[in-house]
């Protein structure tokens, strides 16, 4: 595998021992003469600032060179970034007291370049060069996420649930406290990064780095209730003020958690309580990847079609042992919701999803029934996760 060179220290190390490398998102002006002297065979330069002498040497060595791209209306993002996003980066340009900024902050500008507002909302047609830049962006985000996952050492637990669940709903507070307890047990929480129960889980994990985590969760939830769902005009404004009001955690490492949203569902803004955000254009890449990294388990709170899809997508990963031959725990939170014994399919107002019997059938066929659990108790859910570490099956 080629050496990855993404910062000044890695560049200095490569200069002492050059070889095939991917050099990414760096201004190489100061070191261009030294780099040009090296054997550049097999090297790639992605988004690097390169003076003419270095560009000439790279061309003569038949290197792959993808130059930096100036942000444009069609591509207002950096396709070569070496890191995931932070809330500050995605919400740069947003002022909760100025409604005019709602379409000007970074995340919103990228969404507006990607999707028409409709109705119905749909992908905007773009030329092949913009499509390639989006694919490059998603590839570099995936690389950054891989580094985070490697450092997590298999301790990631994903929490899935309804994007439209209100902040005032008792399940919201329950999920936030559940995420806090899992974080205290040295797990790293990952979610789809959006509103609803995803926000609740990120909030609970984020609170772990503060002096009084329970008080932070409870006080934050009370304030967030002022704008219950993402459809509320003040959802972002209220969330932003709560996040800013908390200030920085006492121990940032304890607060670290993942949000993995997508601009495909960009009408659901990313919540502010995920410290590390791997945001993708392609939802299919995002969905599969989110479940794949959750080696220590996935907990499914009440949700809609997306959550049902995630249940069976995760089941497929256990069924076919697609990632490292591992089986990992699956916990459904809400027995009446997921195991409704007398379904009334003709009543669209009843949102319960009786999927548990099908999941158990799949699990019994492929030897992971012991890793599937349904419960109403968050303490029981946590205990099941702890007692069922990922194993090779």
Short mmCIF file of C-alpha atoms in Angstrom, two decimals:
data_model
loop_
_atom_site.label_atom_id
_atom_site.label_comp_id
_atom_site.label_asym_id
_atom_site.label_seq_id
_atom_site.Cartn_x
_atom_site.Cartn_y
_atom_site.Cartn_z
CA UNK A 1 0.00 0.00 0.00
CA UNK A 2 1.25 3.49 -0.80
CA UNK A 3 2.36 5.84 1.96
CA UNK A 4 -0.20 8.52 2.79
CA UNK A 5 1.23 12.04 3.17
CA UNK A 6 -1.35 14.45 4.58
CA UNK A 7 0.54 16.88 6.83
CA UNK A 8 3.94 18.52 7.32
CA UNK A 9 5.25 15.79 9.63
CA UNK A 10 4.33 13.00 7.21
CA UNK A 11 5.92 14.96 4.36
CA UNK A 12 9.16 15.37 6.29
CA UNK A 13 9.23 11.64 7.02
CA UNK A 14 8.58 10.81 3.37
CA UNK A 15 11.42 13.07 2.23
CA UNK A 16 13.87 11.01 4.31
CA UNK A 17 12.56 7.75 2.89
CA UNK A 18 10.78 8.46 -0.41
CA UNK A 19 8.73 5.92 -2.31
CA UNK A 20 5.29 5.54 -3.89
CA UNK A 21 2.92 7.80 -1.97
CA UNK A 22 -0.39 9.64 -2.11
CA UNK A 23 0.32 13.27 -1.21
CA UNK A 24 -2.92 15.04 -0.43
CA UNK A 25 -4.27 18.55 0.15
CA UNK A 26 -0.90 20.20 0.90
CA UNK A 27 0.78 23.39 -0.24
CA UNK A 28 4.09 22.02 -1.50
CA UNK A 29 5.59 25.35 -2.55
CA UNK A 30 8.26 25.53 0.16
CA UNK A 31 9.36 21.91 -0.31
CA UNK A 32 8.96 21.71 -4.09
CA UNK A 33 12.68 21.67 -4.92
CA UNK A 34 13.36 18.86 -2.42
CA UNK A 35 10.37 16.81 -3.60
CA UNK A 36 11.31 17.22 -7.27
CA UNK A 37 14.74 15.68 -6.55
CA UNK A 38 13.17 12.45 -5.33
CA UNK A 39 12.10 9.50 -7.44
CA UNK A 40 8.38 10.26 -7.89
CA UNK A 41 7.53 7.01 -9.65
CA UNK A 42 4.20 5.71 -8.35
CA UNK A 43 3.31 8.94 -6.55
CA UNK A 44 -0.03 10.74 -6.73
CA UNK A 45 -0.73 14.38 -5.88
CA UNK A 46 -4.33 15.09 -4.90
CA UNK A 47 -5.35 18.71 -4.49
CA UNK A 48 -1.81 19.93 -3.79
CA UNK A 49 -0.45 23.38 -4.60
CA UNK A 50 2.52 22.64 -6.89
CA UNK A 51 4.95 25.16 -8.43
CA UNK A 52 5.90 24.60 -12.11
CA UNK A 53 9.18 22.79 -11.32
CA UNK A 54 7.41 20.18 -9.20
CA UNK A 55 4.50 19.85 -11.64
CA UNK A 56 7.05 19.21 -14.41
CA UNK A 57 8.87 16.56 -12.36
CA UNK A 58 5.57 14.87 -11.50
CA UNK A 59 4.55 14.84 -15.14
CA UNK A 60 7.86 13.33 -16.23
CA UNK A 61 7.39 10.60 -13.62
CA UNK A 62 3.87 9.93 -14.96
CA UNK A 63 2.32 10.74 -11.59
CA UNK A 64 -1.41 11.12 -11.11
CA UNK A 65 -1.93 14.85 -10.50
CA UNK A 66 -5.34 16.25 -9.58
CA UNK A 67 -4.99 19.99 -8.98
CA UNK A 68 -6.83 21.99 -6.33
CA UNK A 69 -10.33 23.10 -7.27
CA UNK A 70 -11.64 26.56 -6.58
CA UNK A 71 -15.06 26.33 -4.88
CA UNK A 72 -17.92 27.10 -7.26
CA UNK A 73 -21.70 27.22 -7.13
CA UNK A 74 -21.81 23.65 -8.46
CA UNK A 75 -19.01 22.36 -6.21
CA UNK A 76 -18.76 24.49 -3.04
CA UNK A 77 -16.63 21.93 -1.19
CA UNK A 78 -13.08 20.61 -0.97
CA UNK A 79 -12.94 17.20 -2.67
CA UNK A 80 -9.48 16.44 -1.28
CA UNK A 81 -9.88 17.12 2.45
CA UNK A 82 -7.91 14.78 4.71
CA UNK A 83 -10.29 15.04 7.67
CA UNK A 84 -13.94 14.72 8.58
CA UNK A 85 -16.05 17.77 9.29
CA UNK A 86 -16.71 19.48 12.60
CA UNK A 87 -19.96 21.29 13.45
CA UNK A 88 -18.09 24.60 13.25
CA UNK A 89 -17.00 23.85 9.69
CA UNK A 90 -20.40 22.77 8.45
CA UNK A 91 -22.16 25.72 10.08
CA UNK A 92 -19.57 28.33 9.16
CA UNK A 93 -21.46 31.43 8.05
CA UNK A 94 -24.57 30.72 10.13
CA UNK A 95 -25.88 33.35 12.53
CA UNK A 96 -28.96 32.29 14.53
CA UNK A 97 -30.00 35.95 14.83
CA UNK A 98 -29.84 36.58 11.08
CA UNK A 99 -32.38 34.60 9.01
CA UNK A 100 -30.61 35.70 5.83
CA UNK A 101 -27.70 33.38 6.70
CA UNK A 102 -29.84 30.24 6.51
CA UNK A 103 -28.90 29.62 2.88
CA UNK A 104 -25.31 30.83 3.26
CA UNK A 105 -23.63 28.49 5.70
CA UNK A 106 -21.38 25.76 4.32
CA UNK A 107 -23.59 22.71 4.76
CA UNK A 108 -26.63 24.42 3.27
CA UNK A 109 -24.68 25.73 0.26
CA UNK A 110 -23.48 22.21 -0.53
CA UNK A 111 -27.02 20.86 -0.23
CA UNK A 112 -28.39 23.55 -2.54
CA UNK A 113 -25.71 22.68 -5.09
CA UNK A 114 -26.76 19.02 -4.94
CA UNK A 115 -30.55 18.94 -4.72
CA UNK A 116 -33.36 21.03 -6.15
CA UNK A 117 -35.83 22.08 -3.48
CA UNK A 118 -38.81 20.83 -5.46
CA UNK A 119 -41.34 19.70 -4.77
CA UNK A 120 -40.33 17.06 -5.24
CA UNK A 121 -36.72 17.45 -4.14
CA UNK A 122 -34.44 15.73 -6.63
CA UNK A 123 -30.82 15.60 -7.71
CA UNK A 124 -29.69 18.50 -9.83
CA UNK A 125 -28.21 17.50 -13.20
CA UNK A 126 -24.48 18.29 -13.40
CA UNK A 127 -21.62 17.52 -15.76
CA UNK A 128 -19.27 14.58 -15.32
CA UNK A 129 -16.50 16.68 -13.76
CA UNK A 130 -18.72 17.67 -10.82
CA UNK A 131 -19.83 14.06 -10.40
CA UNK A 132 -16.18 13.01 -10.21
CA UNK A 133 -15.44 15.70 -7.61
CA UNK A 134 -18.33 14.40 -5.47
CA UNK A 135 -17.00 10.83 -5.75
CA UNK A 136 -13.54 12.08 -4.78
CA UNK A 137 -15.02 13.93 -1.82
CA UNK A 138 -16.79 10.80 -0.58
CA UNK A 139 -13.62 8.72 -1.03
CA UNK A 140 -11.52 11.14 1.03
CA UNK A 141 -14.21 11.32 3.74
CA UNK A 142 -14.25 7.50 3.84
CA UNK A 143 -10.46 7.46 4.25
CA UNK A 144 -10.66 9.92 7.14
CA UNK A 145 -13.44 7.87 8.73
CA UNK A 146 -11.35 4.71 8.38
CA UNK A 147 -8.61 6.35 10.43
CA UNK A 148 -11.10 7.21 13.18
CA UNK A 149 -12.51 3.68 13.15
CA UNK A 150 -9.05 2.15 13.40
CA UNK A 151 -8.30 4.21 16.50
CA UNK A 152 -11.67 3.19 17.99
CA UNK A 153 -10.46 -0.44 18.10
CA UNK A 154 -13.85 -2.02 17.52
CA UNK A 155 -15.66 -0.05 20.23
CA UNK A 156 -18.22 1.69 18.02
CA UNK A 157 -21.93 1.23 18.76
CA UNK A 158 -24.43 2.69 16.29
CA UNK A 159 -27.79 4.02 17.47
CA UNK A 160 -30.49 4.28 14.83
CA UNK A 161 -33.94 5.79 15.13
CA UNK A 162 -36.58 8.08 13.74
CA UNK A 163 -35.50 11.43 12.32
CA UNK A 164 -38.91 12.92 13.10
CA UNK A 165 -39.11 11.94 16.76
CA UNK A 166 -39.70 15.12 18.76
CA UNK A 167 -37.25 16.50 21.28
CA UNK A 168 -40.18 16.60 23.70
CA UNK A 169 -40.85 12.86 23.34
CA UNK A 170 -39.83 10.73 26.34
CA UNK A 171 -37.95 8.40 24.00
CA UNK A 172 -35.64 11.30 23.03
CA UNK A 173 -34.41 11.72 26.61
CA UNK A 174 -34.23 7.94 27.03
CA UNK A 175 -31.99 7.55 23.98
CA UNK A 176 -29.78 10.45 25.08
CA UNK A 177 -29.23 8.85 28.50
CA UNK A 178 -28.64 5.47 26.87
CA UNK A 179 -25.91 6.97 24.66
CA UNK A 180 -24.34 8.65 27.69
CA UNK A 181 -24.15 5.36 29.60
CA UNK A 182 -22.63 3.52 26.64
CA UNK A 183 -20.04 6.29 26.25
CA UNK A 184 -19.14 5.98 29.92
CA UNK A 185 -18.48 2.31 29.29
CA UNK A 186 -15.87 3.29 26.72
CA UNK A 187 -18.00 2.79 23.62
CA UNK A 188 -18.04 5.36 20.83
CA UNK A 189 -21.50 6.32 19.63
CA UNK A 190 -22.23 6.64 15.91
CA UNK A 191 -25.49 7.80 14.34
CA UNK A 192 -26.83 8.95 11.00
CA UNK A 193 -26.01 12.45 12.20
CA UNK A 194 -29.43 13.98 11.62
CA UNK A 195 -32.33 15.16 13.80
CA UNK A 196 -34.71 13.21 16.03
CA UNK A 197 -33.34 10.21 17.89
CA UNK A 198 -30.04 10.53 16.03
CA UNK A 199 -29.57 13.95 17.63
CA UNK A 200 -30.56 12.51 21.00
CA UNK A 201 -27.83 9.87 20.81
CA UNK A 202 -25.16 12.36 19.72
CA UNK A 203 -26.22 14.72 22.51
CA UNK A 204 -25.93 12.00 25.15
CA UNK A 205 -22.47 11.00 23.96
CA UNK A 206 -21.33 14.63 23.72
CA UNK A 207 -22.39 15.27 27.33
CA UNK A 208 -19.95 12.63 28.61
CA UNK A 209 -17.04 15.10 28.47
CA UNK A 210 -18.69 17.64 30.78
CA UNK A 211 -18.38 17.81 34.58
CA UNK A 212 -22.03 16.83 35.21
CA UNK A 213 -23.18 14.85 32.16
CA UNK A 214 -26.68 14.00 33.38
CA UNK A 215 -27.40 17.65 34.16
CA UNK A 216 -26.12 18.65 30.72
CA UNK A 217 -28.43 16.16 29.00
CA UNK A 218 -31.51 17.09 31.00
CA UNK A 219 -30.99 20.85 30.75
CA UNK A 220 -30.23 20.63 27.03
CA UNK A 221 -33.35 18.56 26.32
CA UNK A 222 -35.52 21.06 28.18
CA UNK A 223 -34.15 23.91 26.07
CA UNK A 224 -34.37 21.93 22.82
CA UNK A 225 -38.08 21.30 23.36
CA UNK A 226 -38.72 24.88 22.22
CA UNK A 227 -38.43 23.61 18.64
CA UNK A 228 -39.56 19.96 18.78
CA UNK A 229 -38.77 18.62 15.27
CA UNK A 230 -36.60 19.53 12.30
CA UNK A 231 -39.73 20.78 10.52
CA UNK A 232 -39.97 23.59 13.06
CA UNK A 233 -38.62 26.85 11.62
CA UNK A 234 -36.50 27.35 14.75
CA UNK A 235 -35.07 23.81 14.97
CA UNK A 236 -31.57 24.84 13.93
CA UNK A 237 -31.64 28.14 15.79
CA UNK A 238 -32.55 26.48 19.08
CA UNK A 239 -30.08 23.62 18.61
CA UNK A 240 -27.29 26.03 17.71
CA UNK A 241 -27.90 28.15 20.81
CA UNK A 242 -27.92 25.11 23.09
CA UNK A 243 -24.68 23.82 21.54
CA UNK A 244 -22.94 27.20 21.78
CA UNK A 245 -24.24 27.72 25.30
CA UNK A 246 -22.64 24.50 26.50
CA UNK A 247 -19.17 25.69 25.55
CA UNK A 248 -16.33 23.22 25.13
CA UNK A 249 -16.31 19.92 27.05
CA UNK A 250 -13.95 19.59 30.00
CA UNK A 251 -12.61 16.41 28.39
CA UNK A 252 -13.09 16.52 24.63
CA UNK A 253 -11.91 12.92 24.14
CA UNK A 254 -14.75 11.66 26.33
CA UNK A 255 -17.22 13.64 24.22
CA UNK A 256 -16.05 12.37 20.85
CA UNK A 257 -18.75 10.69 18.81
CA UNK A 258 -19.68 10.21 15.17
CA UNK A 259 -22.38 11.57 12.92
CA UNK A 260 -22.61 10.12 9.41
CA UNK A 261 -25.26 12.10 7.48
CA UNK A 262 -25.84 12.63 3.77
CA UNK A 263 -26.69 15.58 1.56
CA UNK A 264 -29.16 13.29 -0.19
CA UNK A 265 -31.33 13.88 2.88
CA UNK A 266 -30.04 17.40 3.28
CA UNK A 267 -33.46 18.72 4.20
CA UNK A 268 -32.66 17.09 7.54
CA UNK A 269 -29.81 19.31 8.79
CA UNK A 270 -26.90 17.65 10.63
CA UNK A 271 -27.23 17.96 14.38
CA UNK A 272 -24.56 19.90 16.24
CA UNK A 273 -23.67 17.36 18.93
CA UNK A 274 -21.61 14.97 16.80
CA UNK A 275 -17.98 16.02 17.20
CA UNK A 276 -16.75 14.20 14.08
CA UNK A 277 -18.98 14.28 11.00
CA UNK A 278 -18.45 12.09 7.94
CA UNK A 279 -20.94 13.63 5.54
CA UNK A 280 -21.41 11.97 2.17
CA UNK A 281 -23.14 12.74 -1.09
CA UNK A 282 -23.98 9.09 -1.79
CA UNK A 283 -26.50 7.75 0.70
CA UNK A 284 -25.86 4.12 -0.25
CA UNK A 285 -22.19 4.47 0.72
CA UNK A 286 -23.14 6.21 3.94
CA UNK A 287 -25.79 3.64 5.00
CA UNK A 288 -23.64 0.57 4.43
CA UNK A 289 -20.57 2.19 5.95
CA UNK A 290 -22.33 3.35 9.11
CA UNK A 291 -23.54 -0.15 9.90
CA UNK A 292 -20.26 -1.76 8.88
CA UNK A 293 -18.15 0.18 11.41
CA UNK A 294 -20.45 -0.65 14.35
CA UNK A 295 -18.55 -3.78 15.38
CA UNK A 296 -19.78 -3.56 18.97
CA UNK A 297 -23.40 -3.50 17.94
CA UNK A 298 -26.34 -1.54 16.62
CA UNK A 299 -29.26 -0.39 18.72
CA UNK A 300 -32.50 0.32 16.87
CA UNK A 301 -34.84 2.76 18.58
CA UNK A 302 -38.29 3.39 17.11
CA UNK A 303 -38.10 4.63 13.54
CA UNK A 304 -39.64 4.65 10.12
CA UNK A 305 -38.80 3.19 6.71
CA UNK A 306 -35.14 4.18 6.98
CA UNK A 307 -34.71 2.45 10.33
CA UNK A 308 -36.46 -0.68 9.04
CA UNK A 309 -34.09 -0.68 6.07
CA UNK A 310 -31.13 -0.38 8.44
CA UNK A 311 -32.33 -3.31 10.54
CA UNK A 312 -32.25 -5.65 7.56
CA UNK A 313 -29.12 -4.13 6.10
CA UNK A 314 -27.38 -4.83 9.39
CA UNK A 315 -28.94 -8.28 9.45
CA UNK A 316 -27.42 -8.95 6.02
CA UNK A 317 -23.99 -8.07 7.35
CA UNK A 318 -24.46 -10.62 10.14
CA UNK A 319 -26.13 -13.11 7.79
CA UNK A 320 -23.31 -13.11 5.23
CA UNK A 321 -20.48 -12.17 7.65
CA UNK A 322 -19.47 -9.48 5.19
CA UNK A 323 -17.02 -7.63 7.42
CA UNK A 324 -14.20 -9.65 8.90
CA UNK A 325 -16.42 -12.72 9.39
CA UNK A 326 -17.82 -10.92 12.44
CA UNK A 327 -21.21 -11.19 14.05
CA UNK A 328 -22.19 -8.31 16.29
CA UNK A 329 -25.21 -7.61 18.49
CA UNK A 330 -28.48 -6.17 17.24
CA UNK A 331 -30.83 -4.69 19.86
CA UNK A 332 -34.37 -3.53 19.09
CA UNK A 333 -35.66 -1.07 21.68
CA UNK A 334 -39.44 -1.26 22.04
CA UNK A 335 -41.14 -4.67 22.19
CA UNK A 336 -44.61 -3.43 21.28
CA UNK A 337 -43.23 -1.31 18.43
CA UNK A 338 -41.03 -3.97 16.80
CA UNK A 339 -42.92 -7.15 17.77
CA UNK A 340 -46.55 -6.16 17.39
CA UNK A 341 -48.42 -9.44 17.39
CA UNK A 342 -51.70 -8.26 15.85
CA UNK A 343 -50.76 -5.92 13.01
CA UNK A 344 -53.44 -3.69 11.55
CA UNK A 345 -51.97 -3.13 8.12
CA UNK A 346 -54.94 -1.04 7.03
CA UNK A 347 -54.33 1.71 9.58
CA UNK A 348 -51.69 4.17 8.31
CA UNK A 349 -51.82 6.14 11.56
CA UNK A 350 -50.37 3.18 13.47
CA UNK A 351 -46.60 3.40 12.97
CA UNK A 352 -45.56 0.18 14.70
CA UNK A 353 -43.33 -2.13 12.63
CA UNK A 354 -43.58 -5.87 13.46
CA UNK A 355 -40.22 -6.83 11.95
CA UNK A 356 -38.80 -8.82 14.86
CA UNK A 357 -40.15 -12.25 13.78
CA UNK A 358 -38.56 -11.93 10.33
CA UNK A 359 -35.27 -10.80 11.87
CA UNK A 360 -35.25 -13.77 14.25
CA UNK A 361 -35.96 -16.14 11.37
CA UNK A 362 -32.98 -14.83 9.40
CA UNK A 363 -30.80 -14.97 12.50
CA UNK A 364 -31.75 -18.56 13.29
CA UNK A 365 -30.79 -19.65 9.78
CA UNK A 366 -27.29 -18.20 9.97
CA UNK A 367 -26.28 -18.67 13.58
CA UNK A 368 -26.64 -15.20 15.05
CA UNK A 369 -29.95 -15.58 16.90
CA UNK A 370 -28.02 -15.32 20.17
CA UNK A 371 -26.87 -11.86 19.04
CA UNK A 372 -30.41 -10.52 18.44
CA UNK A 373 -32.34 -9.02 21.33
CA UNK A 374 -35.54 -7.03 21.91
CA UNK A 375 -36.27 -5.09 25.07
CA UNK A 376 -38.01 -2.10 26.62
CA UNK A 377 -35.24 -1.49 29.13
CA UNK A 378 -32.24 0.69 28.30
CA UNK A 379 -30.29 -0.95 31.12
CA UNK A 380 -31.02 -4.35 29.58
CA UNK A 381 -30.00 -3.06 26.15
CA UNK A 382 -26.67 -1.83 27.51
CA UNK A 383 -26.09 -5.09 29.36
CA UNK A 384 -26.73 -7.08 26.19
CA UNK A 385 -24.21 -4.98 24.25
CA UNK A 386 -21.60 -5.46 26.96
CA UNK A 387 -22.18 -9.23 27.23
CA UNK A 388 -22.07 -9.76 23.45
CA UNK A 389 -18.81 -8.45 22.07
CA UNK A 390 -18.17 -8.93 18.35
CA UNK A 391 -16.92 -12.43 17.57
CA UNK A 392 -15.76 -14.31 14.52
CA UNK A 393 -18.39 -16.82 13.58
#
